[in-house]
Short mmCIF file of N, CA and C in Angstrom, two decimals:
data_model
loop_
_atom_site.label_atom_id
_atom_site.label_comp_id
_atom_site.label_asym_id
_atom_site.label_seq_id
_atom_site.Cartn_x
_atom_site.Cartn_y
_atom_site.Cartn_z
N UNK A 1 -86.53 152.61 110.51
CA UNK A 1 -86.66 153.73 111.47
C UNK A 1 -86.10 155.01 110.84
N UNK A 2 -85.18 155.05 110.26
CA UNK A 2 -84.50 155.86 109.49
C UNK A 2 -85.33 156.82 108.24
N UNK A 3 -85.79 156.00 107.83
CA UNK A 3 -86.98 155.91 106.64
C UNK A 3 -87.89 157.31 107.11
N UNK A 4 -88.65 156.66 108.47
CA UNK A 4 -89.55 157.29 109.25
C UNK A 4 -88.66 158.70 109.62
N UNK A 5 -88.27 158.45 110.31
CA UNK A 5 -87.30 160.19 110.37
C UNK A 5 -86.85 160.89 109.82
N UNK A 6 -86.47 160.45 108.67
CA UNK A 6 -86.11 160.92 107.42
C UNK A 6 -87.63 161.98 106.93
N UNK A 7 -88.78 160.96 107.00
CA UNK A 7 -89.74 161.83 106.13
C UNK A 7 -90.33 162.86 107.18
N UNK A 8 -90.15 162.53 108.46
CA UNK A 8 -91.05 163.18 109.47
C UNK A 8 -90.52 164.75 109.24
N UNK A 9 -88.68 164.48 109.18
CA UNK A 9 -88.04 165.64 108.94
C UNK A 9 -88.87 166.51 107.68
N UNK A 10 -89.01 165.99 107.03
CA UNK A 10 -89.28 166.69 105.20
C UNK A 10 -90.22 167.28 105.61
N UNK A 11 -90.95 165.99 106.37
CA UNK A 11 -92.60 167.06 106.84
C UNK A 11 -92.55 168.26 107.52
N UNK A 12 -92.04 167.98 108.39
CA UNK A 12 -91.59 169.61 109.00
C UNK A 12 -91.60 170.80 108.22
N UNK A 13 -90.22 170.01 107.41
CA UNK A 13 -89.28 171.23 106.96
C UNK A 13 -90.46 172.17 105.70
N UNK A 14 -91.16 171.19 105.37
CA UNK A 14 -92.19 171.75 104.27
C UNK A 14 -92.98 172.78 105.18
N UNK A 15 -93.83 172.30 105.94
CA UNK A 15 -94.78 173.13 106.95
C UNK A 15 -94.14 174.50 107.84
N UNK A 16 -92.82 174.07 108.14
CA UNK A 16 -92.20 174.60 109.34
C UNK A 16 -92.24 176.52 109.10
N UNK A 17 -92.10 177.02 107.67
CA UNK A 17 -92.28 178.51 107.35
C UNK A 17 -93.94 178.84 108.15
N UNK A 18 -95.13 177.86 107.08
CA UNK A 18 -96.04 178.18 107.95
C UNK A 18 -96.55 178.21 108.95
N UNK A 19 -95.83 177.09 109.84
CA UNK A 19 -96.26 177.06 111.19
C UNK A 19 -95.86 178.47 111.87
N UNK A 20 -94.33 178.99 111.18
CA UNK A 20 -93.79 179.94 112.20
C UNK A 20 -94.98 181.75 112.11
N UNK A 21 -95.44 181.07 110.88
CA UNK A 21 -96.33 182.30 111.05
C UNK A 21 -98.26 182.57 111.57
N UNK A 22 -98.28 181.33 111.72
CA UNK A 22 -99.90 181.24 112.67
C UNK A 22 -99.19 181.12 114.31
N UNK A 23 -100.64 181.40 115.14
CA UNK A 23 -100.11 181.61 116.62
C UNK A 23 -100.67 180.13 116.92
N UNK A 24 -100.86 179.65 116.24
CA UNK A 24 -101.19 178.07 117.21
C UNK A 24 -100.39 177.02 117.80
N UNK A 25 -99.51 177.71 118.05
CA UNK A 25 -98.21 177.23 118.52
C UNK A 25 -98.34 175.78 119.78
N UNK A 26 -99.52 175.71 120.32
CA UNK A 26 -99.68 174.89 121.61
C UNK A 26 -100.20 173.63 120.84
N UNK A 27 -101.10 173.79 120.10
CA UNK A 27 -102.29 172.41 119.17
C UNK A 27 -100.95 172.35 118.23
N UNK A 28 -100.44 173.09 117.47
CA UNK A 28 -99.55 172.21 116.29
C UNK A 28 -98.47 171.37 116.99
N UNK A 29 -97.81 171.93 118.63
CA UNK A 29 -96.74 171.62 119.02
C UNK A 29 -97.58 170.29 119.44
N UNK A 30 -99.11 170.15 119.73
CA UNK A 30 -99.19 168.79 120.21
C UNK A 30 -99.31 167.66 119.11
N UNK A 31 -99.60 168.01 117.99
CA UNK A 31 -99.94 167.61 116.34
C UNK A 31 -98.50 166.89 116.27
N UNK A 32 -97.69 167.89 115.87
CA UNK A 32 -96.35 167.05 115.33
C UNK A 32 -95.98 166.01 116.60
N UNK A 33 -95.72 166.00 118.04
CA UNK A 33 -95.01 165.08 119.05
C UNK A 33 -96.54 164.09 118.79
N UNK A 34 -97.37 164.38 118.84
CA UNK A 34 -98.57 163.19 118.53
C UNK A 34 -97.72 161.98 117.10
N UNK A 35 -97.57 162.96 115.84
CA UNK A 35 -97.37 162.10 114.79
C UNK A 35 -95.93 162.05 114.81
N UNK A 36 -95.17 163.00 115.34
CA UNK A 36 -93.33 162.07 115.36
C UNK A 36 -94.11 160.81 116.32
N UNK A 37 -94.28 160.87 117.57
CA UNK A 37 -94.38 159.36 118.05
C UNK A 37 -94.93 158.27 117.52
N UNK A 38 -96.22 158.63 116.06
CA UNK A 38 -96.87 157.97 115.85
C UNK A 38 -95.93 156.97 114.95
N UNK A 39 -95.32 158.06 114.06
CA UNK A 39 -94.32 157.52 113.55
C UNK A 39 -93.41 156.42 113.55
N UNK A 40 -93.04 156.82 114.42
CA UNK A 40 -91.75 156.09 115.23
C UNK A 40 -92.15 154.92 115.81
N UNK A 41 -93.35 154.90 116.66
CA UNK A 41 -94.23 153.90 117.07
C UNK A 41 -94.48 152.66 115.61
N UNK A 42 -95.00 153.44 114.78
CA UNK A 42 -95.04 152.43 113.56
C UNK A 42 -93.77 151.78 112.97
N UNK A 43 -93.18 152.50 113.01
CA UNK A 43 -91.54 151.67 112.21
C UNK A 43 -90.59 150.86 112.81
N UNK A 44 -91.09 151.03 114.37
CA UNK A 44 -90.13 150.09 115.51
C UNK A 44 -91.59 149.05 115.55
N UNK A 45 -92.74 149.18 115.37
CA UNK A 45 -93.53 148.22 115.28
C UNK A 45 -93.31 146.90 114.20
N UNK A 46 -93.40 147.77 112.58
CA UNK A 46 -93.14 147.07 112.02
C UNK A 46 -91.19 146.56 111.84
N UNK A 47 -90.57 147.22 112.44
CA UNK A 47 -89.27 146.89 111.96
C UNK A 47 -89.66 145.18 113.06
N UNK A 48 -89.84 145.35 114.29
CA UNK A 48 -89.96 144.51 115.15
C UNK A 48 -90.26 142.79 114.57
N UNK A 49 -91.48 143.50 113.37
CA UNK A 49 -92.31 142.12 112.51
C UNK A 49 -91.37 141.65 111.60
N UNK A 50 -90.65 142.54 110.93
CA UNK A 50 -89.80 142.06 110.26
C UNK A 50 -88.57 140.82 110.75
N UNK A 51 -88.31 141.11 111.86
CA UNK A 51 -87.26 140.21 112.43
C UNK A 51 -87.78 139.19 112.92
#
């Protein structure tokens, strides 16, 4: 899970200058909570298989 948040962060942090300068502020804000959950969804999925 850690793993996953870890990179979701990076992802951001890479994009996050450009996001602040386009106005699409409503579609990107639904983009990233789409793929943080997707995320997160995947790594508590697979952490789950693991055990």
């Amino acid at each position: 899970l850690s793993a996953g948040i870890f990179i979701y962060i990076t992802f951001i942090d890479m994009i996050y200058d450009d996001l602040m300068k386009t106005k699409l502020y409503p579609f990107i804000n639904i983009i990233l909570i789409f793929v943080g959950f997707l995320i997160i969804a995947l790594t508590s999925l697979s952490h789950n298989h693991t055990h």
